[in-house]
Amino acid sequence: MAEQEPLYARRREEMVEQLRRYGITSARVLEAFRSVERHRFFAPGDRAYAYNDCAFPIGYGQTISQPYTVAYMTSLLVERCPVGRILEVGTGSGYQAAILDSMGYSVYTVERVAGLCRRASLVFRELGLDIEQRLGDGSLGWEEKSPFDGIIVTAGAPRPPAPLLTQLADSGVLIVPLGGSEGQRMTVITRRKDRFEEELFHMFAFVPLIGREGWRKG
Ligand code: SAM
C-alpha cells in the first residue's frame, strides 16, 4: 500500500491540473484537492479509480461525486463564504466534507444511509479529522447546530428544503442541485434577512435527495 503513495500523489497533481483546465481558479480549492488523499475515501480494491474524473459507486446505490463537481460546488461556496460553519447534506464517502475541513471550515455532515455514515466516520478517525457527523434525514438540516454560514447539498432536490433556508445565518448560502432525474440545475440561494436571492448555474446529474423535504423514494 505505502509503495503506491508516490503514484497517488502524481495522480492527484494531474487531477488538480485538469481541474485548472476545466476553469477552477481558486487557489484554496486547488490546494485542498492537492492535499486531501482522495483514494482514502475509496475501498482498498477500488483505489486505482480514485483520481479518474468521474463519479464512482460507493455501495448502497450511492456515489462519490466526480472531482470536478466537488470542486465546482466548493468554488461557489468559497467565493461567497470564505470562512465559517458549513453543513453538508449527503456525507457519502466523506470526501467533500474532508475538502471543506482542509480549507479551515467547521464542518457538520448528515447522511441517511447508516453503512455510509459508519464508513465515513472510520475514515475521518483514521485521518484525524474533526468533522461532526449525524445519521438522519439531512433534508431537515441540523437545527441544534444552526445557524450555518453555508449549506451544501450533495444530492438532487425537487425544491430548496425549507428547513435548510431557515437554518442559514444572515448572508449565508445554500448550494443545492435542483431538478428531477433528467438533471439538476446547480442553484445558490443567499439569505438576506427575510429575503432569499437565487443564482442559477450549470446542469449536473446527482443521486436524489431522499427525505421529508426531498424526494419520497429513490
Ligand atoms: N458528498 C459525498 C462524497 O463526497 O462522497 C457524495 C454524496 S452522494 C452524491 C449523495 C449522498 O446523499 C448519498 O450518500 C446519499 O445517501 C445521501 N443522501 C440522500 N438523501 C439524503 C438525506 N435526506 N439526508 C442525508 N443524506 C442523504
XYZ file of N, CA and C and ligand atoms in Angstrom:
681
model
N 0.827 -1.211 0.000
C 0.000 0.000 0.000
C 0.860 1.260 0.000
N 1.851 1.315 0.946
C 2.678 2.525 1.075
C 3.424 2.806 -0.229
N 3.784 1.709 -0.973
C 4.547 1.934 -2.215
C 3.711 2.626 -3.291
N 2.378 2.643 -3.101
C 1.501 3.305 -4.081
C 1.434 4.818 -3.849
N 1.884 5.288 -2.681
C 1.669 6.705 -2.326
C 2.252 7.687 -3.351
N 3.508 7.472 -3.854
C 4.032 8.423 -4.858
C 3.165 8.452 -6.110
N 2.618 7.277 -6.497
C 1.734 7.213 -7.671
C 0.473 8.037 -7.411
N -0.123 7.857 -6.221
C -1.336 8.616 -5.890
C -1.040 10.116 -5.865
N 0.122 10.495 -5.349
C 0.475 11.925 -5.283
C 0.575 12.493 -6.703
N 1.153 11.711 -7.620
C 1.261 12.150 -9.025
C -0.128 12.277 -9.656
N -0.961 11.279 -9.399
C -2.330 11.292 -9.964
C -3.115 12.486 -9.424
N -2.861 12.831 -8.146
C -3.555 13.964 -7.534
C -3.135 15.277 -8.213
N -1.840 15.364 -8.500
C -1.325 16.572 -9.185
C -1.979 16.680 -10.569
N -2.114 15.542 -11.264
C -2.761 15.552 -12.602
C -4.230 15.968 -12.473
N -4.874 15.483 -11.407
C -6.285 15.852 -11.175
C -6.402 17.366 -10.981
N -5.474 17.936 -10.209
C -5.506 19.381 -9.951
C -5.301 20.152 -11.257
N -4.365 19.673 -12.098
C -4.125 20.341 -13.396
C -5.382 20.287 -14.257
N -6.056 19.141 -14.234
C -7.281 19.008 -15.031
C -8.373 19.954 -14.512
N -8.488 20.066 -13.190
C -9.490 20.987 -12.623
C -9.190 22.421 -13.066
N -7.891 22.751 -13.094
C -7.487 24.089 -13.535
C -7.905 24.302 -14.994
N -7.649 23.280 -15.845
C -8.042 23.390 -17.263
C -9.551 23.539 -17.403
N -10.306 22.906 -16.499
C -11.776 22.973 -16.561
C -12.314 24.300 -16.019
N -11.399 25.176 -15.535
C -11.845 26.512 -15.132
C -11.939 26.742 -13.636
N -11.452 25.802 -12.823
C -11.416 26.027 -11.365
C -10.186 26.899 -11.082
N -10.412 28.098 -10.528
C -9.302 29.044 -10.392
C -8.908 29.320 -8.936
N -9.771 28.998 -7.984
C -9.480 29.340 -6.582
C -8.260 28.563 -6.076
N -7.243 29.310 -5.634
C -6.026 28.666 -5.123
C -6.349 27.809 -3.903
N -7.291 28.267 -3.084
C -7.657 27.492 -1.873
C -8.302 26.161 -2.248
N -9.157 26.203 -3.256
C -9.827 24.961 -3.676
C -8.790 24.007 -4.285
N -7.938 24.525 -5.145
C -6.947 23.655 -5.804
C -5.994 23.058 -4.762
N -5.623 23.844 -3.760
C -4.728 23.337 -2.719
C -5.420 22.221 -1.907
N -6.712 22.394 -1.661
C -7.444 21.351 -0.930
C -7.444 20.042 -1.728
N -7.627 20.144 -3.036
C -7.625 18.926 -3.863
C -6.239 18.296 -3.933
N -5.215 19.140 -3.799
C -3.851 18.615 -3.795
C -3.564 17.895 -2.470
N -4.115 18.411 -1.359
C -3.712 17.868 -0.058
C -4.594 16.706 0.423
N -5.868 16.691 0.057
C -6.726 15.609 0.573
C -6.534 14.350 -0.287
N -6.236 13.246 0.379
C -5.931 11.997 -0.331
C -7.239 11.301 -0.731
N -7.674 11.603 -1.942
C -8.989 11.113 -2.387
C -9.080 9.584 -2.325
N -7.962 8.882 -2.553
C -8.018 7.414 -2.562
C -8.412 6.844 -1.204
N -8.185 7.631 -0.118
C -8.528 7.127 1.213
C -10.046 6.995 1.390
N -10.819 7.611 0.505
C -12.276 7.562 0.594
C -12.858 6.470 -0.312
N -11.971 5.658 -0.895
C -12.369 4.528 -1.736
C -12.039 3.227 -1.003
N -12.801 2.163 -1.306
C -12.471 0.837 -0.779
C -11.089 0.461 -1.318
N -10.276 -0.286 -0.531
C -8.914 -0.614 -0.983
C -8.863 -1.172 -2.418
N -9.810 -2.008 -2.789
C -9.783 -2.603 -4.126
C -10.150 -1.633 -5.244
N -10.665 -0.477 -4.907
C -11.133 0.486 -5.929
C -10.207 1.697 -6.057
N -9.105 1.706 -5.311
C -8.314 2.948 -5.209
C -7.675 3.378 -6.532
N -7.494 2.420 -7.450
C -6.918 2.770 -8.759
C -7.830 3.750 -9.503
N -9.111 3.795 -9.145
C -10.071 4.668 -9.848
C -10.216 6.036 -9.187
N -9.526 6.234 -8.071
C -9.827 7.403 -7.231
C -9.554 8.732 -7.914
N -8.614 8.758 -8.860
C -8.231 10.054 -9.448
C -8.770 10.215 -10.872
N -9.654 9.308 -11.315
C -10.324 9.498 -12.603
C -11.397 10.559 -12.416
N -11.629 11.352 -13.460
C -12.598 12.433 -13.303
C -14.014 11.925 -13.570
N -14.470 11.068 -12.674
C -15.842 10.568 -12.811
C -16.380 10.227 -11.414
N -17.732 10.161 -11.343
C -18.354 9.678 -10.105
C -18.045 8.188 -10.003
N -18.083 7.625 -8.782
C -17.753 6.200 -8.629
C -18.657 5.584 -7.559
N -19.147 4.337 -7.796
C -20.045 3.719 -6.813
C -19.357 3.459 -5.468
N -20.079 3.786 -4.380
C -19.522 3.552 -3.025
C -20.414 2.590 -2.235
N -21.326 1.901 -2.950
C -22.227 0.962 -2.272
C -23.560 1.622 -1.936
N -24.538 0.793 -1.595
C -25.878 1.249 -1.213
C -26.531 2.083 -2.331
N -26.099 1.871 -3.585
C -26.669 2.608 -4.716
C -26.229 4.060 -4.769
N -25.169 4.430 -4.032
C -24.731 5.830 -3.950
C -23.368 5.985 -4.618
N -22.951 7.242 -4.796
C -21.684 7.516 -5.477
C -20.875 8.563 -4.721
N -19.556 8.505 -4.905
C -18.703 9.648 -4.562
C -18.745 10.531 -5.799
N -18.972 11.840 -5.615
C -19.123 12.735 -6.763
C -17.802 12.872 -7.515
N -17.939 13.197 -8.806
C -16.795 13.487 -9.678
C -15.963 14.639 -9.061
N -14.626 14.584 -9.152
C -13.826 15.676 -8.591
C -14.272 17.050 -9.094
N -14.585 17.168 -10.406
C -14.984 18.476 -10.940
C -16.236 19.000 -10.232
N -17.188 18.111 -9.968
C -18.440 18.533 -9.323
C -18.150 19.037 -7.905
N -17.300 18.316 -7.173
C -16.943 18.728 -5.806
C -16.227 20.086 -5.858
N -15.315 20.235 -6.825
C -14.555 21.489 -6.943
C -15.481 22.647 -7.329
N -16.438 22.371 -8.197
C -17.381 23.401 -8.655
C -18.218 23.917 -7.482
N -18.777 22.990 -6.696
C -19.615 23.395 -5.558
C -18.769 24.118 -4.503
N -17.549 23.618 -4.293
C -16.676 24.230 -3.289
C -16.287 25.643 -3.728
N -16.091 25.836 -5.037
C -15.750 27.176 -5.544
C -16.919 28.132 -5.352
N -18.143 27.659 -5.598
C -19.318 28.519 -5.386
C -19.382 28.948 -3.921
N -19.030 28.009 -3.026
C -19.067 28.317 -1.589
C -17.988 29.331 -1.219
N -16.748 29.051 -1.609
C -15.614 29.847 -1.115
C -15.695 31.290 -1.617
N -16.269 31.485 -2.824
C -16.406 32.854 -3.355
C -17.368 33.690 -2.504
N -18.370 33.032 -1.928
C -19.416 33.757 -1.194
C -19.251 33.672 0.319
N -18.529 32.659 0.765
C -18.445 32.376 2.199
C -17.053 31.797 2.487
N -16.058 32.667 2.667
C -14.676 32.177 2.788
C -14.366 31.461 4.098
N -15.151 31.725 5.179
C -14.895 31.072 6.477
C -16.239 30.729 7.125
N -16.213 29.878 8.154
C -17.422 29.694 8.955
C -17.864 28.251 9.106
N -19.127 28.120 9.506
C -19.716 26.810 9.824
C -20.499 26.322 8.618
N -20.156 25.114 8.179
C -20.785 24.582 6.966
C -21.483 23.269 7.283
N -22.714 23.149 6.810
C -23.441 21.874 6.877
C -23.399 21.236 5.494
N -22.981 19.969 5.452
C -23.090 19.203 4.214
C -24.229 18.203 4.383
N -25.117 18.141 3.406
C -26.183 17.135 3.413
C -25.792 16.066 2.393
N -25.557 14.834 2.866
C -25.124 13.750 1.989
C -23.634 13.485 2.167
N -23.268 12.883 3.310
C -21.842 12.625 3.614
C -21.216 11.704 2.578
N -21.965 10.670 2.152
C -21.439 9.694 1.188
C -20.114 9.131 1.669
N -19.073 9.275 0.856
C -17.743 8.752 1.219
C -17.059 9.599 2.288
N -17.479 10.872 2.419
C -16.811 11.792 3.344
C -15.821 12.718 2.650
N -15.618 12.535 1.332
C -14.576 13.311 0.628
C -14.880 14.810 0.612
N -16.115 15.193 0.246
C -16.447 16.624 0.201
C -16.266 17.261 1.583
N -16.674 16.553 2.627
C -16.526 17.079 3.989
C -15.044 17.285 4.310
N -14.194 16.334 3.887
C -12.755 16.441 4.161
C -12.136 17.612 3.396
N -12.616 17.854 2.176
C -12.130 19.007 1.397
C -12.459 20.297 2.156
N -13.691 20.405 2.648
C -14.112 21.616 3.372
C -13.301 21.771 4.662
N -13.094 20.655 5.359
C -12.312 20.674 6.601
C -10.887 21.171 6.323
N -10.302 20.694 5.229
C -8.904 21.081 4.940
C -8.805 22.565 4.600
N -9.938 23.181 4.220
C -9.935 24.615 3.894
C -10.198 25.479 5.130
N -10.354 24.823 6.290
C -10.482 25.568 7.537
C -11.912 25.832 7.976
N -12.892 25.313 7.253
C -14.285 25.469 7.702
C -14.535 24.542 8.893
N -15.540 24.885 9.733
C -16.050 23.939 10.735
C -17.148 23.147 10.024
N -16.971 21.830 9.968
C -17.832 21.033 9.092
C -18.763 20.118 9.886
N -20.043 20.152 9.506
C -21.093 19.286 10.036
C -21.654 18.542 8.838
N -21.875 17.234 8.963
C -22.366 16.499 7.803
C -23.387 15.456 8.227
N -24.429 15.300 7.398
C -25.530 14.370 7.711
C -25.676 13.380 6.564
N -25.867 12.108 6.908
C -26.061 11.049 5.909
C -27.242 10.184 6.347
N -28.066 9.736 5.365
C -29.239 8.934 5.728
C -28.956 7.425 5.717
N -27.828 7.003 5.075
C -27.524 5.573 4.986
C -26.517 5.213 6.090
N -26.955 4.333 7.017
C -26.122 4.042 8.196
C -24.741 3.499 7.807
N -24.685 2.602 6.814
C -23.408 1.987 6.418
C -22.414 3.034 5.925
N -22.904 4.034 5.200
C -22.011 5.083 4.680
C -21.549 5.995 5.802
N -22.482 6.309 6.712
C -22.167 7.168 7.852
C -21.037 6.529 8.675
N -21.176 5.216 8.904
C -20.189 4.477 9.703
C -18.829 4.464 9.002
N -18.869 4.172 7.688
C -17.605 4.065 6.951
C -16.889 5.428 6.931
N -17.657 6.505 6.694
C -17.029 7.837 6.663
C -16.430 8.161 8.030
N -17.113 7.739 9.101
C -16.589 8.070 10.428
C -15.252 7.363 10.663
N -15.108 6.137 10.124
C -13.818 5.434 10.263
C -12.716 6.180 9.516
N -13.040 6.649 8.307
C -12.013 7.363 7.519
C -11.646 8.676 8.215
N -12.658 9.399 8.726
C -12.360 10.662 9.434
C -11.430 10.383 10.618
N -11.727 9.274 11.322
C -10.904 8.953 12.502
C -9.470 8.619 12.071
N -9.348 7.755 11.022
C -8.008 7.378 10.518
C -7.194 8.613 10.130
N -7.883 9.604 9.524
C -7.170 10.795 9.034
C -7.075 11.882 10.105
N -7.696 11.633 11.270
C -7.636 12.599 12.369
C -8.426 13.865 12.086
N -9.534 13.744 11.359
C -10.314 14.937 11.002
C -11.409 15.188 12.035
N -11.567 16.461 12.388
C -12.547 16.849 13.392
C -13.819 17.317 12.672
N -14.602 16.340 12.192
C -15.820 16.644 11.437
C -16.987 16.061 12.226
N -18.018 16.869 12.473
C -19.179 16.349 13.231
C -20.162 15.704 12.270
N -20.589 14.483 12.647
C -21.445 13.698 11.762
C -22.736 13.330 12.452
N -23.767 13.112 11.646
C -25.029 12.627 12.198
C -25.681 11.721 11.168
N -26.348 10.666 11.648
C -27.150 9.811 10.778
C -28.576 10.339 10.821
N -29.185 10.566 9.648
C -30.568 11.039 9.655
C -30.947 11.677 8.340
N -32.117 12.294 8.352
C -32.641 12.937 7.142
C -32.112 14.374 7.073
N -31.110 14.561 6.248
C -30.462 15.871 6.123
C -31.325 16.902 5.417
N -32.435 16.476 4.803
C -33.315 17.482 4.176
C -33.953 18.348 5.270
N -33.856 17.883 6.524
C -34.364 18.666 7.660
C -33.255 19.495 8.307
N -32.039 19.379 7.778
C -30.912 20.137 8.322
C -30.426 19.554 9.639
N -29.832 20.427 10.461
C -29.313 20.018 11.777
C -29.539 21.212 12.689
N -30.771 21.317 13.176
C -31.214 22.548 13.832
C -30.340 22.944 15.026
N -29.983 21.929 15.864
C -29.214 22.236 17.086
C -27.877 22.900 16.771
N -27.346 22.638 15.608
C -26.022 23.187 15.246
C -26.144 24.456 14.411
N -27.355 24.855 14.044
C -27.547 26.032 13.198
C -27.369 27.299 14.058
N -27.152 28.495 13.490
C -27.177 28.777 12.048
C -25.854 28.419 11.354
N -25.963 28.174 10.044
C -24.798 27.844 9.228
C -24.489 28.985 8.269
N -23.196 29.194 8.035
C -22.792 30.206 7.050
C -22.940 29.660 5.635
N -22.889 28.345 5.520
C -23.084 27.718 4.208
C -23.669 26.336 4.388
N -24.505 25.927 3.420
C -25.042 24.553 3.405
C -24.847 24.033 1.983
N -24.213 22.860 1.881
C -24.002 22.229 0.571
C -24.810 20.941 0.553
N -25.696 20.813 -0.414
C -26.486 19.591 -0.562
C -25.882 18.807 -1.725
N -25.437 17.577 -1.443
C -24.738 16.824 -2.487
C -25.638 15.746 -3.095
N -26.950 16.023 -3.128
C -27.920 15.143 -3.784
C -28.986 16.063 -4.396
N -29.651 15.566 -5.445
C -30.586 16.417 -6.192
C -31.933 16.538 -5.489
N -32.396 17.786 -5.305
C -33.642 18.029 -4.567
C -34.722 18.577 -5.513
N -35.998 18.293 -5.212
C -37.072 18.822 -6.064
C -37.248 20.333 -5.913
N -36.917 20.841 -4.710
C -37.072 22.274 -4.399
C -36.136 22.571 -3.226
N -35.837 23.852 -2.946
C -34.962 24.130 -1.803
C -35.642 23.679 -0.508
N -35.048 22.775 0.268
C -35.697 22.324 1.503
C -35.873 23.492 2.484
N -37.124 23.742 2.907
C -37.431 24.907 3.749
C -36.591 24.942 5.035
N -36.385 23.802 5.741
C -35.598 23.878 6.987
C -34.165 24.344 6.734
N -33.633 24.025 5.558
C -32.258 24.458 5.270
C -32.213 25.971 5.108
N -33.255 26.548 4.505
C -33.290 28.013 4.356
C -33.359 28.680 5.727
N -34.169 28.113 6.632
C -34.309 28.765 7.946
C -33.064 28.561 8.809
N -32.257 27.550 8.504
C -31.037 27.309 9.294
C -29.819 28.068 8.769
N -30.021 28.912 7.737
C -28.923 29.754 7.239
C -28.767 30.985 8.114
N -27.534 31.368 8.374
C -27.253 32.664 9.016
C -27.578 33.767 8.009
N -27.683 35.015 8.499
C -27.865 36.120 7.562
C -26.629 36.182 6.654
N -26.835 36.357 5.363
C -25.793 36.323 4.316
C -25.269 34.906 4.065
N -25.862 33.906 4.716
C -25.462 32.516 4.482
C -25.934 32.041 3.110
N -25.265 30.995 2.588
C -25.610 30.494 1.248
C -25.971 29.015 1.291
N -27.013 28.690 0.530
C -27.394 27.286 0.316
C -27.021 26.939 -1.119
N -26.226 25.873 -1.278
C -25.820 25.423 -2.613
C -26.484 24.081 -2.832
N -27.368 24.008 -3.814
C -28.204 22.812 -3.950
C -28.535 22.562 -5.424
N -28.326 21.321 -5.895
C -28.756 20.990 -7.247
C -30.267 20.733 -7.251
N -31.015 21.464 -8.099
C -32.477 21.362 -8.104
C -32.980 20.793 -9.424
N -33.829 19.763 -9.325
C -34.419 19.188 -10.534
C -34.597 17.695 -10.377
N -35.216 17.081 -11.392
C -35.557 15.658 -11.336
C -34.500 14.779 -11.977
N -34.930 13.561 -12.385
C -33.970 12.553 -12.850
C -33.349 12.938 -14.197
N -33.942 13.916 -14.892
C -33.365 14.354 -16.179
C -32.151 15.268 -15.991
N -31.882 15.679 -14.764
C -30.730 16.539 -14.475
C -31.140 17.631 -13.498
N -30.137 18.220 -12.851
C -30.442 19.239 -11.831
C -29.601 20.489 -12.088
N -30.209 21.630 -11.895
C -29.551 22.931 -12.083
C -28.876 23.326 -10.769
N -27.553 23.554 -10.796
C -26.873 23.989 -9.577
C -27.388 25.385 -9.209
N -27.847 25.515 -7.978
C -28.517 26.744 -7.552
C -27.877 27.238 -6.265
N -27.642 28.549 -6.205
C -27.123 29.160 -4.976
C -28.184 30.117 -4.462
N -28.575 29.934 -3.215
C -29.583 30.804 -2.604
C -28.923 31.515 -1.430
N -28.931 32.847 -1.460
C -28.288 33.642 -0.402
C -29.365 34.283 0.457
N -29.202 34.123 1.770
C -30.182 34.724 2.689
C -29.838 36.191 2.937
N -30.805 37.066 2.733
C -30.651 38.485 3.088
C -31.771 38.788 4.068
N -31.528 38.547 5.355
C -32.543 38.625 6.408
C -33.739 37.741 6.029
N -34.907 38.349 5.691
C -36.063 37.504 5.372
C -36.226 37.270 3.871
N -35.286 37.777 3.075
C -35.373 37.578 1.618
C -34.336 36.539 1.198
N -34.594 35.892 0.077
C -33.665 34.892 -0.440
C -33.384 35.203 -1.909
N -32.105 35.361 -2.248
C -31.729 35.654 -3.632
C -31.230 34.368 -4.285
N -31.639 34.146 -5.534
C -31.298 32.884 -6.199
C -30.393 33.137 -7.412
N -29.354 32.338 -7.537
C -28.492 32.382 -8.737
C -28.473 30.980 -9.338
N -28.509 30.914 -10.681
C -28.574 29.614 -11.353
C -27.275 29.345 -12.111
N -26.815 28.099 -12.059
C -25.560 27.724 -12.715
C -25.785 26.517 -13.625
N -24.731 25.707 -13.841
C -24.809 24.621 -14.829
C -25.681 23.452 -14.362
N -25.971 22.572 -15.328
C -26.729 21.342 -15.037
C -25.754 20.238 -14.594
N -26.212 19.379 -13.674
C -25.429 18.240 -13.190
C -26.345 17.027 -13.070
N -25.754 15.870 -12.758
C -26.555 14.658 -12.529
C -26.190 14.084 -11.165
N -27.084 14.226 -10.204
C -26.865 13.729 -8.838
C -27.833 12.600 -8.528
N -27.489 11.789 -7.525
C -28.459 10.854 -6.951
C -29.496 11.709 -6.207
N -30.721 11.176 -6.031
C -31.768 12.001 -5.405
C -31.577 12.215 -3.899
N -32.006 13.393 -3.442
C -32.126 13.674 -2.004
C -33.432 13.013 -1.556
N -33.301 11.986 -0.694
C -34.480 11.242 -0.249
C -34.830 11.710 1.160
N -36.043 12.200 1.362
C -36.388 12.618 2.717
C -37.662 13.442 2.742
N -38.004 13.906 3.952
C -39.253 14.657 4.144
C -39.323 15.888 3.262
N -38.171 16.565 3.085
C -38.146 17.782 2.263
C -37.446 17.533 0.928
N -37.311 16.233 0.578
C -36.713 15.876 -0.710
C -37.688 15.023 -1.497
N -37.141 13.997 -2.178
C -37.992 13.033 -2.865
C -38.434 11.982 -1.863
N -39.620 11.393 -2.119
C -40.145 10.410 -1.170
C -39.441 9.059 -1.267
N -38.956 8.691 -2.468
C -38.189 7.436 -2.588
C -37.233 7.552 -3.771
N -36.240 6.597 -3.856
C -35.214 6.659 -4.894
C -35.712 6.178 -6.242
N -20.643 14.231 -0.663
C -20.427 12.844 -0.970
C -18.992 12.488 -1.119
O -18.129 13.377 -1.023
O -18.716 11.295 -1.296
C -21.188 12.372 -2.189
C -22.590 12.293 -1.926
S -23.580 11.255 -2.913
C -23.538 12.011 -4.488
C -25.128 11.768 -2.193
C -25.326 11.272 -0.787
O -26.514 11.876 -0.278
C -25.543 9.769 -0.688
O -24.611 9.230 0.205
C -26.974 9.634 -0.170
O -27.165 8.514 0.669
C -27.124 10.940 0.589
N -28.497 11.368 0.831
C -29.589 11.316 0.036
N -30.662 11.830 0.667
C -30.239 12.236 1.907
C -30.870 12.848 3.022
N -32.160 13.187 3.035
N -30.116 13.103 4.100
C -28.797 12.785 4.157
N -28.149 12.207 3.122
C -28.866 11.943 2.009
